[in-house]
Structures are given as C-alpha cells and as structure tokens.
mmCIF file of C-alpha atoms in Angstrom:
data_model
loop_
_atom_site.group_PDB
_atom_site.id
_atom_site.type_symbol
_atom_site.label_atom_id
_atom_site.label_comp_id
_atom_site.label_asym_id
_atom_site.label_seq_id
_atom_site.Cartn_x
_atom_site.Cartn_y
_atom_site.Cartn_z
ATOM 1 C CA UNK J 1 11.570 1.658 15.937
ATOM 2 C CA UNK J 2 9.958 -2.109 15.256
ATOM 3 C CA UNK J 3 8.832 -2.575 11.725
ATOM 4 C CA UNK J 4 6.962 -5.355 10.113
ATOM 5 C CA UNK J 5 9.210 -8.246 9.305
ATOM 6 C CA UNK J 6 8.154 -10.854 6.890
ATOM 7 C CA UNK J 7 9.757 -13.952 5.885
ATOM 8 C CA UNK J 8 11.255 -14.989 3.761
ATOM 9 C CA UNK J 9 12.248 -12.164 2.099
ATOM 10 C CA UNK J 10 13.059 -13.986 -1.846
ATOM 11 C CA UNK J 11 11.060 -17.114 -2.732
ATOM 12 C CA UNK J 12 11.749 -19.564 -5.616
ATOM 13 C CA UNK J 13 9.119 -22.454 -6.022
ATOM 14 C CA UNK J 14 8.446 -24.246 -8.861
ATOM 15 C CA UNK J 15 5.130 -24.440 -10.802
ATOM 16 C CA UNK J 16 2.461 -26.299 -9.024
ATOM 17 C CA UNK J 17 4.053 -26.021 -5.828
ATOM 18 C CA UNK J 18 3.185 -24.291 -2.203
ATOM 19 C CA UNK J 19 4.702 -21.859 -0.313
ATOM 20 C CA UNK J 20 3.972 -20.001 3.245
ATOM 21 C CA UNK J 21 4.528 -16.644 3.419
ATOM 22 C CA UNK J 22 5.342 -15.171 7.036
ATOM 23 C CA UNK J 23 4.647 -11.393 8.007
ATOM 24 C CA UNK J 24 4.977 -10.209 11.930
ATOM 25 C CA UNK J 25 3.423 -7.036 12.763
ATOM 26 C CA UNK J 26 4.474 -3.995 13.947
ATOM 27 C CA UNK J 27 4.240 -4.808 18.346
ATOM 28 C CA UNK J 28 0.967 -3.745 19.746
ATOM 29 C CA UNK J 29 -0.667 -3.975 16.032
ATOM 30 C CA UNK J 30 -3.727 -6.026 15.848
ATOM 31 C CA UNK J 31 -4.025 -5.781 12.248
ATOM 32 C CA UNK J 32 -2.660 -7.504 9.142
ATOM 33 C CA UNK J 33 -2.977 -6.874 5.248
ATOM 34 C CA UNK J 34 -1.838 -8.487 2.475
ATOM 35 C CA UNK J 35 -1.119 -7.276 -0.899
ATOM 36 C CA UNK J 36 0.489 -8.729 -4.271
ATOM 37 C CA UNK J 37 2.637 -6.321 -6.788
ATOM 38 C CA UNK J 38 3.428 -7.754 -10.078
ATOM 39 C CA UNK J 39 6.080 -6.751 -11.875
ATOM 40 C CA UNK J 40 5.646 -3.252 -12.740
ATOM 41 C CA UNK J 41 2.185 -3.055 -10.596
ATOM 42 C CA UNK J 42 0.266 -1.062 -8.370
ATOM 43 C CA UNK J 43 0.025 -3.383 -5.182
ATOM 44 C CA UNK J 44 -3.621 -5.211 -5.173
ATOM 45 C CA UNK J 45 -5.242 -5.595 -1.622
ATOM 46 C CA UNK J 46 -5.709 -9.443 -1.231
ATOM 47 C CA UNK J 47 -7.115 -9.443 2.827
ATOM 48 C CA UNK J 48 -6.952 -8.430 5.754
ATOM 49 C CA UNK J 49 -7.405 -9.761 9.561
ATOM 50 C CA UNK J 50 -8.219 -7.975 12.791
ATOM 51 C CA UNK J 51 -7.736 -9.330 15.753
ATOM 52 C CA UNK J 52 -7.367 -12.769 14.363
ATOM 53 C CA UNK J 53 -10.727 -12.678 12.476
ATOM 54 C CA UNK J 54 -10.798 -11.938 8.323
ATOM 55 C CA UNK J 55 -11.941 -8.519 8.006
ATOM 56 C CA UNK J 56 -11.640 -7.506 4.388
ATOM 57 C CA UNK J 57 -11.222 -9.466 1.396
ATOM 58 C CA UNK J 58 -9.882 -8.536 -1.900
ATOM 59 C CA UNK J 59 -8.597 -10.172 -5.086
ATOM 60 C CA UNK J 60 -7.493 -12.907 -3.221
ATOM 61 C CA UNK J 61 -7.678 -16.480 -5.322
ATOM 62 C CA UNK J 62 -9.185 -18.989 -4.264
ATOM 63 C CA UNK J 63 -5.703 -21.245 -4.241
ATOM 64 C CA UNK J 64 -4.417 -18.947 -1.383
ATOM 65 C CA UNK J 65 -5.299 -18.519 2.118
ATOM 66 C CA UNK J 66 -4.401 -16.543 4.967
ATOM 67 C CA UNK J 67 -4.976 -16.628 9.000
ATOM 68 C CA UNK J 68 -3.607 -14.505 11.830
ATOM 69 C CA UNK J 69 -2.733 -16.339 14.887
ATOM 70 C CA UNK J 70 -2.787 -15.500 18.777
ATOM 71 C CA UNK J 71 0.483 -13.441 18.728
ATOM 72 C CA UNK J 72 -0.542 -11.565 15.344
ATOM 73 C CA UNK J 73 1.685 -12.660 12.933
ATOM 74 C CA UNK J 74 0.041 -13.787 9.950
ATOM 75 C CA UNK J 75 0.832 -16.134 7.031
ATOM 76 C CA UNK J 76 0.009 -16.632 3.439
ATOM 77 C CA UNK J 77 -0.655 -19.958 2.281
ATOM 78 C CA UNK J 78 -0.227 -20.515 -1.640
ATOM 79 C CA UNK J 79 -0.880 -23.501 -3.400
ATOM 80 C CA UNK J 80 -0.815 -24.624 -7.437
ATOM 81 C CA UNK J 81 1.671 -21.757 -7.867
ATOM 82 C CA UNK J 82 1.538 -20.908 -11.299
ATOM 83 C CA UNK J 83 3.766 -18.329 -13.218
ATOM 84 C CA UNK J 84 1.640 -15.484 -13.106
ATOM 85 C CA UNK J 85 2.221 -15.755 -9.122
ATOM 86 C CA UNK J 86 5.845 -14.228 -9.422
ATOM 87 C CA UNK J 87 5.297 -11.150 -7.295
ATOM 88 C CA UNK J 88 6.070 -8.667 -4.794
ATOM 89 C CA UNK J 89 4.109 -9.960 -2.005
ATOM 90 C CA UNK J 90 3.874 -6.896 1.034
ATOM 91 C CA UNK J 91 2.295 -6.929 4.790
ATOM 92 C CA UNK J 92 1.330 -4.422 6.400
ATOM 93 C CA UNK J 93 0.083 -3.676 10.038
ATOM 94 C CA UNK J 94 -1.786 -0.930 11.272
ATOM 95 C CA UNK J 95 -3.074 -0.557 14.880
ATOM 96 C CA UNK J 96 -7.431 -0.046 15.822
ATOM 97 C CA UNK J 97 -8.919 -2.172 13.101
ATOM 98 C CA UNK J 98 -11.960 -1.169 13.191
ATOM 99 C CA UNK J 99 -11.617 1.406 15.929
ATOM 100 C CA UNK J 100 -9.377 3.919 14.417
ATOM 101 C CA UNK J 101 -10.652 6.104 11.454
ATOM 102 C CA UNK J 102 -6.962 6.794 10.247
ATOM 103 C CA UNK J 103 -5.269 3.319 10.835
ATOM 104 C CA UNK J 104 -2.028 4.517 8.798
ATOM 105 C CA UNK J 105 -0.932 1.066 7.319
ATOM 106 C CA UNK J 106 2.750 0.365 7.723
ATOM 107 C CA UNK J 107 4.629 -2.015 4.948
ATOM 108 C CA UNK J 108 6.867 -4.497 5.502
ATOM 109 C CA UNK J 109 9.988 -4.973 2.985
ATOM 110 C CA UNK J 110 8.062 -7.384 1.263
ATOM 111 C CA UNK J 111 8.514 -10.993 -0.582
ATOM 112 C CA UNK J 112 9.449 -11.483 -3.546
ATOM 113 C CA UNK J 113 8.057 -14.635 -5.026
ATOM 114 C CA UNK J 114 9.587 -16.373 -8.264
ATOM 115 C CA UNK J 115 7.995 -19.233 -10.114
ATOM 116 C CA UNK J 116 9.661 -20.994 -12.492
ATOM 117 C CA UNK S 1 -14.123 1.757 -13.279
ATOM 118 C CA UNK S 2 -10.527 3.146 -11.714
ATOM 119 C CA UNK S 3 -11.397 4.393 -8.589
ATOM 120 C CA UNK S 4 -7.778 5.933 -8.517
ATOM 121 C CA UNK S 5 -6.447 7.711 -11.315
ATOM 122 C CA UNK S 6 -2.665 8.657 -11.941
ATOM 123 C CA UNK S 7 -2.422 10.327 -15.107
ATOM 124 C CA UNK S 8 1.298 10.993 -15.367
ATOM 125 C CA UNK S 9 3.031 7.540 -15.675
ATOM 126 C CA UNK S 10 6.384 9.466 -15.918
ATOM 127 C CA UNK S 11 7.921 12.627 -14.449
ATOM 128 C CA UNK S 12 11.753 14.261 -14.853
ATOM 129 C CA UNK S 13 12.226 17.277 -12.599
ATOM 130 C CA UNK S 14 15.091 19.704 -12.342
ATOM 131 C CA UNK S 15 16.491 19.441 -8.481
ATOM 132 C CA UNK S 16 15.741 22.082 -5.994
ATOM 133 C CA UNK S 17 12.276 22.682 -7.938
ATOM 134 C CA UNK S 18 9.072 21.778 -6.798
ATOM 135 C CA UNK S 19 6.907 18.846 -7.840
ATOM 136 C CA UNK S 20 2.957 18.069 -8.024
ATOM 137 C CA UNK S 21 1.937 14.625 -8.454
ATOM 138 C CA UNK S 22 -1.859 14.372 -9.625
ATOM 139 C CA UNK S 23 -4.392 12.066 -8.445
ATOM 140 C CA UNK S 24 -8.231 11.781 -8.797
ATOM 141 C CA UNK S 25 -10.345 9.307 -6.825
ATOM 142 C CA UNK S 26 -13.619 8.150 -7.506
ATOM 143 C CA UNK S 27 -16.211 6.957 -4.395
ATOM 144 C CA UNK S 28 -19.618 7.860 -3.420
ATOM 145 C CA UNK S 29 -18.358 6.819 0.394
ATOM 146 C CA UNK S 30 -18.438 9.906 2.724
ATOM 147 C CA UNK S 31 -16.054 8.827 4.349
ATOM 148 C CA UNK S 32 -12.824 7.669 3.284
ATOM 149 C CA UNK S 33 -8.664 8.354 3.123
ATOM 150 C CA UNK S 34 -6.499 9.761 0.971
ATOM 151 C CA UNK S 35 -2.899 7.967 0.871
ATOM 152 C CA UNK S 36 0.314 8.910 -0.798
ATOM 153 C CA UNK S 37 3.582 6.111 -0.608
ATOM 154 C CA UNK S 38 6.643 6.014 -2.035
ATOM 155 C CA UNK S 39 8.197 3.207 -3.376
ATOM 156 C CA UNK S 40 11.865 3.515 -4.529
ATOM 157 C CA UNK S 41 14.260 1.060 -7.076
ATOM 158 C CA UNK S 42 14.924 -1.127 -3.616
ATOM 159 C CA UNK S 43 11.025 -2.017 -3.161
ATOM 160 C CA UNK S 44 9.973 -0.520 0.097
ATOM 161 C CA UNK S 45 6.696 0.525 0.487
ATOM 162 C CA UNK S 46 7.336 4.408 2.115
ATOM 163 C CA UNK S 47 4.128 6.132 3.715
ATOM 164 C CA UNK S 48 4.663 10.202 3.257
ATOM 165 C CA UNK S 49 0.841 11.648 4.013
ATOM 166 C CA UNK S 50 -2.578 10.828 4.827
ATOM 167 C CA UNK S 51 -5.545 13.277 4.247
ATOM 168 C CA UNK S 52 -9.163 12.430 5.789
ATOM 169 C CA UNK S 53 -12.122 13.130 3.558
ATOM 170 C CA UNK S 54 -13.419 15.227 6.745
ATOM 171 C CA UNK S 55 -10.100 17.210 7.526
ATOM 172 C CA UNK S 56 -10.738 20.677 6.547
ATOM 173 C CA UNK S 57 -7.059 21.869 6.401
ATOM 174 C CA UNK S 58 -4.754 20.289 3.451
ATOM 175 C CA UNK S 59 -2.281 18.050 5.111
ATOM 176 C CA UNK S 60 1.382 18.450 5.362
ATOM 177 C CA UNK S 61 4.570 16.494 6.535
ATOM 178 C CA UNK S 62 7.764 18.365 6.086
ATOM 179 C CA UNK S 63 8.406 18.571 2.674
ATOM 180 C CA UNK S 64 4.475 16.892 1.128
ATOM 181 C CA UNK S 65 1.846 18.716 0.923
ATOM 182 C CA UNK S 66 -1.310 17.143 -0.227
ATOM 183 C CA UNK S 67 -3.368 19.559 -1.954
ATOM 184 C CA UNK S 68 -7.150 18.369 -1.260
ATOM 185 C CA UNK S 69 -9.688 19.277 -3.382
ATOM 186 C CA UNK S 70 -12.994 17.445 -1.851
ATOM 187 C CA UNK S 71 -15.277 18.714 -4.939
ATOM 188 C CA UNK S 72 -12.850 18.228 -7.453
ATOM 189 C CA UNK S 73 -12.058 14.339 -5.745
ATOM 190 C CA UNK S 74 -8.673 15.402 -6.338
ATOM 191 C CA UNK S 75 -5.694 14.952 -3.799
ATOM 192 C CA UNK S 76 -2.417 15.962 -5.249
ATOM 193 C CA UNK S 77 0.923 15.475 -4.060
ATOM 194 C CA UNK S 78 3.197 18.558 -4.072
ATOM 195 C CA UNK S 79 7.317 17.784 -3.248
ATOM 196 C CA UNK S 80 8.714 21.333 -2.446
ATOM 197 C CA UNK S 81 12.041 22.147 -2.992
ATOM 198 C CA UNK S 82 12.997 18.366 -4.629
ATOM 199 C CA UNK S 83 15.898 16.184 -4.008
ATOM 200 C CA UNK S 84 17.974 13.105 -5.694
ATOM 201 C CA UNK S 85 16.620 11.372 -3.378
ATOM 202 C CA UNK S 86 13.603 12.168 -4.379
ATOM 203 C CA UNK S 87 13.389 9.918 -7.211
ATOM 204 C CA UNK S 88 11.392 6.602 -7.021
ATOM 205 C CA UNK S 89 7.683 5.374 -8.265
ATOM 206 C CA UNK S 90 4.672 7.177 -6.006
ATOM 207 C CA UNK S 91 1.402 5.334 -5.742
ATOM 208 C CA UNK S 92 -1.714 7.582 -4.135
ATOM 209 C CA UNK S 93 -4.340 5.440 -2.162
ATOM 210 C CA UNK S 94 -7.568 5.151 -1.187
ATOM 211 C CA UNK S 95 -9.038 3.822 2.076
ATOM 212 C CA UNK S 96 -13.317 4.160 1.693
ATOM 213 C CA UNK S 97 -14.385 3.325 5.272
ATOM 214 C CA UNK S 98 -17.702 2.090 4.771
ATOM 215 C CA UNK S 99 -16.749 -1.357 5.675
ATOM 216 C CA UNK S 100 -14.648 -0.205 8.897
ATOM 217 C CA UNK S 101 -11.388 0.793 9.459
ATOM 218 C CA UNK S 102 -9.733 -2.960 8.349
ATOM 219 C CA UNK S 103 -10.027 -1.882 4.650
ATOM 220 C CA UNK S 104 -7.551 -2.714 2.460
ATOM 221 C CA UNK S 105 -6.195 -0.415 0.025
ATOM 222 C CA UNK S 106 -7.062 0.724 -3.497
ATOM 223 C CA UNK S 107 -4.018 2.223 -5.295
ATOM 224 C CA UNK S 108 -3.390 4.221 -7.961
ATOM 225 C CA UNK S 109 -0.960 3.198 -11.176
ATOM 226 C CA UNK S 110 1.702 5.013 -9.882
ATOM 227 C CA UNK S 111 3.944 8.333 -11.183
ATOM 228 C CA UNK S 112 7.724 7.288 -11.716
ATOM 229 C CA UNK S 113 9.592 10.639 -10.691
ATOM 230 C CA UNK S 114 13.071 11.410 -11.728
ATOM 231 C CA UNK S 115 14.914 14.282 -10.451
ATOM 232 C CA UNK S 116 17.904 15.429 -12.325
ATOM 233 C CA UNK S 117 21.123 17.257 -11.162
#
C-alpha cells in the first residue's frame, strides 16, 4: 500500500539559511500535518491543511510556513534556520478532515533536518 | 499543564511477558481520541490503536489492547505476550475534536520499552 513520502529525507543547511520541506500524501487523502521532533522529543503539532485551506495551527514559528497545493502535497517553508531547528520533521495524512471523527493520521518516514 | 502524561520514561521486560504502558490525559472536550504509536531506533512513526472517547468497548488490534478508563482519563497500552521486536520508544496521543476533525496531535513524553531475551 501507498504511504506518505516526503522529501528530502536528510537535510543539512547552514545557519540563517532556508529550506523546503516536501511531504505527498497518502492518494485520496485530503489532509496534511506537520510536526517537529527534537532530538529526544515527543513530536509537536506545527499545522495542518484540509483541502488546501490551514485548518489547525500549532507551535508553528513565525519564520516557517506551510501551504497545500491542488494535488495535496504540501511543503514546509523554513527560513533564518537557526540551530535549535535540527529536527525530525514528520507528515502525516489522514483522509475526512473535518468529516471523519476518527481520521487515523498516517506518518511519513520523516526529515531529518541538521543545522550547522 | 501536560495534557498527556507518560510516567514511565523507561521500561525492560522479560520476552514472552506481557506489558502495560500508562497514560493519563487531561481535557474537558467530550469528545476526543485516544492514540498510541510506536516509534522504533530507525524513526518511523508506527500507529498500533485508536480508542474514541464515546466507544464503549476497550479497543484491540492483535496483540494492543488499550485499556480505557473514561473516569479515570486513563488509556493504557497493554502488549500481550511481548516480542524483540517489541522494543522501541511509544508515544500515546490525544486528538480533542472540538475544533474538527483536522486537529493536530498532542503527544505524550514517550515510554522507551526494552524487551530482553
């Protein structure tokens, strides 16, 4: 069976620099979350989209942004990395949005982000 | 305040013997879900169970239980009959639904589980 890809899956950016994160959904999924592990973390929910339109936000800064295009797939925008960016950065996609009351969320294998 | 609480940061279990893997959630939502993942050395984010705050019967998938206990806001994880494989970090979520069904997840610390030979 499909599972979420994202892109790409190790990162390594220097300080003060930008970098797009890519995550395509599960096929049929309309929705897309975002979360951030740090080393040795519990993942923190950063947002989510539904149907191309930002549905939940979390501790997202305000240096990042996200947007979900036409055919789903979503991407993270980051921007003045600093070092306390260096993460696990996961997708997930679940299918309803708003619809379902169970909405199971299904991870990709993540990104792992390193900033030097 | 932690609206997921994982009070064993560290585990070792015998193999073959059964496991139960506490968590307490805090909400005043009526409406919410109860996740449990898996996440071993290699990084993967594993889903095992789900439990809605409205199912009545405590839900199971093969070898996880979750042990729901609405008045306690308790939903432990219980491994039966535990494997090698077994061994990895388990976070238990929380989906409160008052915003809709788009809600991202609140997780727990996590429970690193070893299972010895």
């Amino acid at each position: 069976a499909a599972g979420v890809i994202q892109s790409p899956r190790h990162l390594i950016k220097e300080k003060r620099e930008t970098a797009t994160l890519k995550c395509y959904p599960i096929p049929r999924h309309d929705t897309v979350y975002w979360y951030q592990q740090g080393p040795g973390q519990d993942p923190q929910f950063l947002i989510s989209f539904y149907e191309k339109m930002q549905s939940d936000k979390g501790s997202i800064p305000d240096r990042f942004s996200a947007q979900q295009f036409s055919d789903y797939h979503s991407e993270l925008n980051m921007s003045s990395l600093e070092l306390g960016d260096s993460a696990l950065y996961f997708c997930a996609s679940s299918l309803g949005g708003f619809l379902s009351s169970y909405n199971e969320q299904f991870f990709g294998p993540g990104t792992r982000l390193t900033v030097l | 305040a932690q609206k997921i609480t994982q009070t064993q940061p560290g585990m070792f279990v015998q193999e073959k013997e059964a496991v139960t893997l506490d968590c307490t959630y805090d909400t005043s939502d009526q409406s919410y879900g109860l996740f449990w993942y898996k996440q071993p050395s290699s990084g993967e984010m594993i889903f095992l169970i789900y439990q809605g705050s409205y199912d009545e019967q405590n839900a199971t998938e093969g070898r996880y239980s979750l042990n729901f206990q609405k008045a306690r806001k308790s939903a432990n994880l219980v491994i039966s009959a535990s494997q090698l494989g077994d061994s990895a970090m388990y976070f238990c979520a929380m989906r409160e639904e008052s915003g809709g069904g788009a809600d991202g997840l609140t997780f727990g610390k996590g429970t690193h589980l070893i299972i010895q030979p």
